[in-house]
Amino acid sequence: MGIIEKIKEIEAEMARTQKNKATEYHLGQLKAKIAKLRTQLLEPPKGSSGGGDGFEVTKYGHGRVALIGFPSVGKSTLLTMLTGTHSEAASYEFTTLTCIPGIIHYNDTKIQLLDLPGIIEGASEGKGRGRQVIAVAKSSDLVLMVLDASKSEGHRQILTRELEAVGLRLNKRPPQIYFKRKKTGGISFNSTLPLTHVDEKLCYQILHEYKIHNAEVLFREDATVDDLIDVIEGNRKYIRCIYVYNKIDVIGIDDVDRLARQPNSVVISCNLRLNLDRLLAKMWEEMGLVRVYTKPQGQQPDFSDPVVLSNDRGGCSIEDFCNHIHRTLVKDFKYALVWGTSARHYPQHCGLSHSMHDEDVVQIVKKKEKEEGARGRFKSHSTAPARISDREKKAPLKT
């Protein structure tokens, strides 16, 4: 029996099992088994030299956005309109067969936009080269899920289910669960608040399913069984997602209003070029890019070429800014002068841990190098010992 057949058999057993207090331990074990099998499904077969032909392209720019959706929902047209890169669009499905990159120039930054082939139901099991498409989405900073506004809402649930099956968690944050494997000592289970979904017995059963008998588990929030399995697996990617509803020109205004009010959703029309500026603004807001302008000492700030930072790519502190310019700058760092919304007054003297905001201006002040060879009262430092008792005593005079 193959892995896919085993997964379907366990899913059928879960569907048959009633959900109540008596069966929650059994359901927890079944969920752990499915997670293990899906992890095996994503691993390349043993003895293979490589992963085969993929869609991966070189990272470029300050951020990466992937377009994911069913065939013929307008992904290629959206790429052409936002970037100017030509991506073939036609009235038949699967027009795009490979990954086509484009660059969006927005707010002095460069954002790489990837047009991926359409995925179908069962993509997580490899149908329609779905695994390669989803692998590229895993390396992105943001996912744009392009949906047809004239179709049913079921498409959104199908795509979300396919992405979650391969370890992508959309618009979620990592669970506050501390987990560490140990060599000895058994399983230590603790929590900082009352738990309603998981108890100690269920946690032990899930860990034994993974053949883990020595570990430390600490719950800092009321997490579910699925959250615990995600932490144990350790290969989940938490990524932000915007639901883009295209073709709003073929539905009524009431439906457009309902779709636009849903969380993390933007309604557009590529045919009539409607609301594309709002989509770009929403992408900028979700990616959280921070532009920092440099100011040389005694000169005006350089507003032409900002240093772009983000929490997903390193961080937004002064130390990350210094490492972005040159890794040796931190050693010579004395303090920084900051102008902008992150400063309490202008300019503010800041250290390496100061977190910067968008459009801040920074001037780095370096330590002064000690000059060697100065003489007399202009000598910068003495080479003599600091304590008198350590100084070399002169030889007594001959009498």
Coordinates of C-alpha atoms in Angstrom, one line a residue:
M1 CA 0.0 0.0 0.0
G2 CA 1.4 3.4 -1.0
I3 CA 1.7 6.5 1.2
I4 CA -1.3 8.2 -0.6
E5 CA -3.5 5.2 0.0
K6 CA -2.5 5.1 3.7
I7 CA -3.4 8.8 4.0
K8 CA -6.8 8.3 2.4
E9 CA -7.5 5.2 4.6
I10 CA -6.7 7.2 7.8
E11 CA -8.8 10.2 6.6
A12 CA -11.7 7.8 6.0
E13 CA -11.3 6.4 9.5
M14 CA -11.3 9.9 11.0
A15 CA -14.5 10.7 9.0
R16 CA -16.2 7.6 10.5
T17 CA -15.1 8.4 14.0
Q18 CA -17.5 10.4 16.2
K19 CA -15.9 13.4 17.9
N20 CA -16.4 13.3 21.6
K21 CA -14.4 13.2 24.9
A22 CA -13.8 9.4 24.6
T23 CA -12.4 9.5 21.0
E24 CA -10.2 12.6 21.2
Y25 CA -7.1 10.6 22.0
H26 CA -7.7 8.2 19.1
L27 CA -8.2 11.2 16.7
G28 CA -5.0 12.8 18.0
Q29 CA -3.0 9.7 17.2
L30 CA -4.6 9.6 13.7
K31 CA -3.7 13.2 13.0
A32 CA -0.1 12.5 14.1
K33 CA 0.0 9.5 11.7
I34 CA -1.2 11.6 8.8
A35 CA 1.3 14.4 9.5
K36 CA 4.1 11.8 9.5
L37 CA 3.0 10.3 6.2
R38 CA 2.6 13.7 4.5
T39 CA 6.2 14.6 5.6
Q40 CA 7.4 11.3 4.0
L41 CA 5.4 12.2 0.8
L42 CA 7.3 15.5 0.5
E43 CA 10.7 13.9 0.9
P44 CA 12.5 12.9 -2.4
P45 CA 12.6 9.1 -3.1
K46 CA 15.7 7.3 -1.8
G47 CA 18.4 6.8 -4.3
S48 CA 17.4 9.8 -6.5
S49 CA 20.2 12.2 -7.5
G50 CA 18.1 15.3 -7.3
G51 CA 14.6 16.8 -7.1
G52 CA 14.1 16.9 -10.9
D53 CA 12.9 19.8 -12.9
G54 CA 11.5 22.6 -10.7
F55 CA 10.2 26.1 -11.1
E56 CA 12.7 27.8 -8.8
V57 CA 14.2 31.1 -10.1
T58 CA 16.9 33.3 -8.6
K59 CA 15.8 35.6 -5.8
Y60 CA 15.9 39.2 -6.9
G61 CA 14.8 42.5 -5.2
H62 CA 13.7 43.2 -1.7
G63 CA 10.8 40.8 -1.5
R64 CA 9.2 37.9 -3.3
V65 CA 5.5 37.5 -4.0
A66 CA 4.0 34.3 -5.6
L67 CA 0.7 34.1 -7.5
I68 CA -1.3 30.9 -6.7
G69 CA -4.7 29.9 -8.0
F70 CA -6.7 27.7 -10.2
P71 CA -6.1 27.8 -14.0
S72 CA -7.7 30.7 -16.0
V73 CA -8.4 33.1 -13.1
G74 CA -6.2 35.9 -14.4
K75 CA -2.7 35.3 -12.9
S76 CA -0.8 36.0 -16.1
T77 CA -2.8 39.1 -16.9
L78 CA -2.2 40.4 -13.4
L79 CA 1.5 39.9 -13.8
T80 CA 1.6 41.7 -17.1
M81 CA -0.3 44.7 -15.7
L82 CA 1.7 45.0 -12.5
T83 CA 5.2 44.4 -13.9
G84 CA 5.1 44.9 -17.7
T85 CA 6.6 41.5 -18.2
H86 CA 4.7 39.6 -20.9
S87 CA 3.1 36.3 -19.8
E88 CA 1.0 34.5 -22.3
A89 CA -2.7 34.6 -21.6
A90 CA -5.3 32.7 -23.6
S91 CA -8.9 31.4 -23.2
Y92 CA -7.8 27.8 -22.4
E93 CA -6.5 26.3 -19.2
F94 CA -2.8 25.7 -18.3
T95 CA -1.5 28.4 -20.6
T96 CA 1.4 29.0 -18.2
L97 CA 3.5 25.9 -17.9
T98 CA 6.6 27.3 -16.0
C99 CA 7.5 30.0 -13.5
I100 CA 7.6 33.5 -15.1
P101 CA 9.2 36.2 -12.9
G102 CA 8.5 40.0 -13.1
I103 CA 9.6 43.0 -11.1
I104 CA 7.3 45.6 -9.5
H105 CA 8.9 49.0 -8.9
Y106 CA 7.0 50.5 -6.0
N107 CA 8.1 53.1 -3.3
D108 CA 11.8 53.0 -4.4
T109 CA 11.8 49.2 -3.9
K110 CA 11.9 46.2 -6.2
I111 CA 9.5 43.4 -5.5
Q112 CA 9.8 40.1 -7.4
L113 CA 6.4 38.7 -8.6
L114 CA 6.2 35.1 -9.7
D115 CA 3.5 33.8 -12.1
L116 CA 3.1 30.1 -11.3
P117 CA 1.2 27.5 -13.3
G118 CA -2.4 26.8 -12.0
I119 CA -2.8 24.1 -9.4
I120 CA -5.7 21.7 -9.2
E121 CA -7.3 19.6 -6.4
G122 CA -4.8 17.0 -5.3
A123 CA -1.8 19.2 -6.0
S124 CA -0.3 18.3 -2.6
E125 CA -0.1 14.6 -3.8
G126 CA 1.7 15.6 -6.9
K127 CA -1.1 16.1 -9.4
G128 CA -0.4 18.6 -12.2
R129 CA 3.2 19.2 -10.9
G130 CA 1.5 20.7 -7.8
R131 CA 4.4 20.0 -5.5
Q132 CA 6.9 22.1 -7.6
V133 CA 4.5 25.0 -7.7
I134 CA 3.9 24.9 -3.9
A135 CA 7.7 24.6 -3.2
V136 CA 8.2 27.9 -4.9
A137 CA 5.4 29.4 -2.8
K138 CA 7.3 28.3 0.3
S139 CA 10.3 30.4 -0.6
S140 CA 8.1 33.5 -1.0
D141 CA 7.5 36.4 1.5
L142 CA 3.9 36.8 0.5
V143 CA 1.3 34.7 -1.4
L144 CA -1.4 36.2 -3.6
M145 CA -4.2 33.7 -3.9
V146 CA -6.0 34.7 -7.1
L147 CA -9.6 33.6 -7.2
D148 CA -12.5 34.0 -9.7
A149 CA -15.2 36.2 -8.1
S150 CA -17.8 34.6 -10.3
K151 CA -17.1 31.1 -9.1
S152 CA -18.1 29.4 -5.8
E153 CA -16.4 30.1 -2.5
G154 CA -15.3 26.4 -2.4
H155 CA -12.2 27.2 -4.5
R156 CA -10.7 29.2 -1.6
Q157 CA -11.1 26.3 0.8
I158 CA -9.7 23.8 -1.7
L159 CA -6.5 25.9 -2.2
T160 CA -6.1 26.5 1.5
R161 CA -6.4 22.8 2.2
E162 CA -3.8 21.9 -0.5
L163 CA -1.3 24.4 0.9
E164 CA -1.8 23.3 4.5
A165 CA -1.3 19.7 3.4
V166 CA 2.3 20.5 2.5
G167 CA 3.1 22.6 5.5
L168 CA 2.1 26.1 4.6
R169 CA 0.2 28.0 7.2
L170 CA -1.6 31.0 5.8
N171 CA -2.1 34.1 8.0
K172 CA -1.2 32.3 11.1
R173 CA 1.6 32.9 13.7
P174 CA 3.7 30.1 15.1
P175 CA 2.1 28.5 18.2
Q176 CA 3.5 29.5 21.6
I177 CA 4.7 26.0 22.5
Y178 CA 8.3 25.3 23.7
F179 CA 9.5 21.9 22.6
K180 CA 13.0 20.4 23.1
R181 CA 14.2 16.8 22.7
K182 CA 16.4 15.4 25.4
K183 CA 18.6 12.4 25.8
T184 CA 17.3 11.2 29.1
G185 CA 14.8 12.2 31.8
G186 CA 11.4 11.2 30.2
I187 CA 8.7 13.7 29.1
S188 CA 8.2 16.9 31.1
F189 CA 4.8 18.5 30.4
N190 CA 3.9 21.9 31.7
S191 CA 1.6 24.8 30.8
T192 CA 1.3 28.4 32.0
L193 CA -2.5 28.5 31.6
P194 CA -5.4 26.0 31.7
L195 CA -5.6 23.9 28.5
T196 CA -9.0 22.9 26.9
H197 CA -7.8 21.1 23.8
V198 CA -4.8 19.1 24.9
D199 CA -4.0 17.3 28.1
E200 CA -0.9 15.4 29.4
K201 CA -2.1 12.0 28.2
L202 CA -2.8 13.1 24.7
C203 CA 0.6 14.9 24.5
Y204 CA 2.3 11.6 25.6
Q205 CA 0.4 9.6 23.0
I206 CA 1.4 12.0 20.1
L207 CA 5.0 12.0 21.2
H208 CA 5.1 8.2 21.4
E209 CA 3.7 8.1 17.9
Y210 CA 6.8 10.0 16.8
K211 CA 9.0 7.6 18.9
I212 CA 9.9 10.5 21.3
H213 CA 10.3 9.4 24.9
N214 CA 12.5 12.1 26.3
A215 CA 11.4 15.7 25.7
E216 CA 10.4 19.0 27.4
V217 CA 7.0 20.5 26.4
L218 CA 5.7 23.9 27.7
F219 CA 2.4 25.4 26.5
R220 CA 2.3 29.2 26.7
E221 CA -1.2 29.4 25.0
D222 CA -4.3 27.2 24.7
A223 CA -3.1 25.4 21.6
T224 CA -4.8 22.6 19.7
V225 CA -3.5 19.1 18.7
D226 CA -2.7 20.4 15.2
D227 CA -0.5 23.1 16.7
L228 CA 1.4 20.6 18.8
I229 CA 2.0 18.4 15.7
D230 CA 3.3 21.4 13.8
V231 CA 5.8 22.2 16.5
I232 CA 7.0 18.6 16.7
E233 CA 7.4 18.3 12.9
G234 CA 9.3 21.6 12.8
N235 CA 9.0 22.1 9.0
R236 CA 6.0 24.4 8.8
K237 CA 6.2 27.7 7.0
Y238 CA 4.0 30.5 8.4
I239 CA 3.4 32.9 5.5
R240 CA 1.0 35.9 4.9
C241 CA -1.6 35.6 2.2
I242 CA -3.9 38.0 0.4
Y243 CA -7.0 36.7 -1.3
V244 CA -7.4 38.5 -4.6
Y245 CA -10.8 38.3 -6.2
N246 CA -10.5 39.0 -10.0
K247 CA -13.3 39.5 -12.6
I248 CA -15.5 41.6 -10.3
D249 CA -16.9 43.3 -13.5
V250 CA -19.1 40.2 -14.1
I251 CA -20.9 40.1 -10.7
G252 CA -23.3 42.4 -8.9
I253 CA -22.3 45.3 -6.6
D254 CA -23.7 43.5 -3.5
D255 CA -21.4 40.5 -4.1
V256 CA -18.4 42.8 -4.6
D257 CA -19.2 44.6 -1.3
R258 CA -19.4 41.2 0.5
L259 CA -16.1 39.9 -0.9
A260 CA -14.3 43.2 -0.2
R261 CA -15.3 43.2 3.5
Q262 CA -13.7 39.8 4.1
P263 CA -10.4 39.8 6.0
N264 CA -7.2 39.9 4.0
S265 CA -9.2 40.3 0.7
V266 CA -8.9 42.6 -2.2
V267 CA -11.3 42.8 -5.2
I268 CA -9.9 43.8 -8.6
S269 CA -10.7 43.6 -12.3
C270 CA -7.8 43.1 -14.7
N271 CA -10.1 43.6 -17.7
L272 CA -11.1 47.1 -16.6
R273 CA -7.9 47.8 -14.5
L274 CA -10.0 48.4 -11.3
N275 CA -8.5 48.7 -7.8
L276 CA -4.9 47.6 -8.8
D277 CA -3.4 50.5 -6.8
R278 CA -5.2 49.3 -3.6
L279 CA -3.7 45.8 -4.3
L280 CA -0.2 47.2 -4.4
A281 CA -0.8 49.2 -1.2
K282 CA -2.1 46.1 0.5
M283 CA 1.0 44.1 -0.6
W284 CA 3.3 46.8 0.7
E285 CA 1.4 46.8 4.1
E286 CA 1.6 43.0 4.5
M287 CA 5.2 42.7 3.5
G288 CA 6.3 45.2 6.1
L289 CA 9.3 46.6 4.2
V290 CA 11.2 49.4 5.9
R291 CA 13.2 52.0 3.9
V292 CA 16.1 53.5 5.7
Y293 CA 18.0 56.5 4.1
T294 CA 21.6 57.1 4.9
K295 CA 23.1 60.5 5.8
P296 CA 26.9 61.1 5.5
Q297 CA 28.4 63.3 8.2
G298 CA 28.1 67.0 7.3
Q299 CA 26.0 66.3 4.2
Q300 CA 22.4 66.1 3.2
P301 CA 20.6 62.7 3.4
D302 CA 20.6 60.5 0.2
F303 CA 16.9 60.0 -0.6
S304 CA 17.6 58.3 -4.0
D305 CA 18.7 54.9 -2.9
P306 CA 17.3 53.6 0.4
V307 CA 18.5 50.5 2.3
V308 CA 15.4 48.2 2.4
L309 CA 15.0 46.0 5.5
S310 CA 12.3 43.6 6.7
N311 CA 11.6 41.3 9.6
D312 CA 11.4 38.3 7.3
R313 CA 14.9 39.0 5.9
G314 CA 17.2 39.6 8.9
G315 CA 15.4 42.3 10.9
C316 CA 14.9 46.1 11.2
S317 CA 17.4 47.1 13.9
I318 CA 20.4 49.3 13.7
E319 CA 22.6 46.2 13.8
D320 CA 20.8 44.7 10.9
F321 CA 21.2 48.0 9.0
C322 CA 25.0 47.9 9.7
N323 CA 25.3 44.3 8.6
H324 CA 23.4 45.1 5.4
I325 CA 26.0 47.8 4.5
H326 CA 29.1 45.9 5.6
R327 CA 29.7 43.2 8.3
T328 CA 32.7 45.0 9.8
L329 CA 30.8 48.2 10.5
V330 CA 29.4 46.8 13.8
K331 CA 32.9 46.5 15.2
D332 CA 33.6 50.2 14.7
F333 CA 30.1 51.3 15.7
K334 CA 30.0 54.0 18.4
Y335 CA 26.4 55.3 18.1
A336 CA 23.8 56.2 15.5
L337 CA 21.9 59.5 14.9
V338 CA 18.3 58.7 13.9
W339 CA 15.7 61.1 12.4
G340 CA 12.2 59.8 11.8
T341 CA 9.1 58.3 13.5
S342 CA 11.1 55.8 15.5
A343 CA 13.1 58.7 17.3
R344 CA 11.7 60.5 20.3
H345 CA 13.6 63.7 19.4
Y346 CA 15.7 64.8 16.4
P347 CA 18.3 63.5 16.2
Q348 CA 18.2 60.7 18.8
H349 CA 21.4 58.9 19.8
C350 CA 20.7 55.2 19.4
G351 CA 22.4 51.9 20.0
L352 CA 22.5 48.7 17.9
S353 CA 19.2 47.3 19.3
H354 CA 17.1 50.3 18.2
S355 CA 14.2 49.3 15.9
M356 CA 13.7 51.5 12.9
H357 CA 10.5 52.6 11.1
D358 CA 9.8 53.2 7.4
E359 CA 11.6 56.3 5.9
D360 CA 13.9 56.9 8.8
V361 CA 17.2 58.7 8.3
V362 CA 20.3 57.2 9.9
Q363 CA 23.9 58.5 10.4
I364 CA 26.4 56.1 11.7
V365 CA 29.2 57.5 14.0
K366 CA 32.3 55.3 14.2
K367 CA 34.9 55.0 16.9
K368 CA 37.9 57.2 16.5
E369 CA 41.1 55.2 15.8
K370 CA 43.9 55.7 18.4
E371 CA 46.8 57.4 16.7
E372 CA 50.2 55.9 17.3
G373 CA 53.4 57.8 17.4
A374 CA 52.3 61.1 19.0
R375 CA 54.8 62.6 21.4
G376 CA 54.8 64.9 24.5
R377 CA 51.7 66.4 25.9
F378 CA 49.8 65.6 22.6
K379 CA 50.3 61.9 23.1
S380 CA 46.8 60.3 23.1
H381 CA 47.6 57.5 25.5
S382 CA 50.4 56.3 27.7
T383 CA 52.1 52.9 27.4
A384 CA 53.1 53.0 31.1
P385 CA 51.3 50.6 33.6
A386 CA 48.3 52.1 35.3
R387 CA 49.3 51.2 38.9
I388 CA 52.4 52.7 40.5
S389 CA 53.4 49.4 42.0
D390 CA 53.6 47.8 38.6
R391 CA 56.0 50.4 37.2
E392 CA 59.6 49.3 36.7
K393 CA 61.8 50.7 39.5
K394 CA 65.0 52.5 38.5
A395 CA 68.3 51.1 39.5
P396 CA 69.8 52.8 42.7
L397 CA 72.4 55.4 42.1
K398 CA 76.1 54.4 42.5
T399 CA 77.8 56.1 45.3

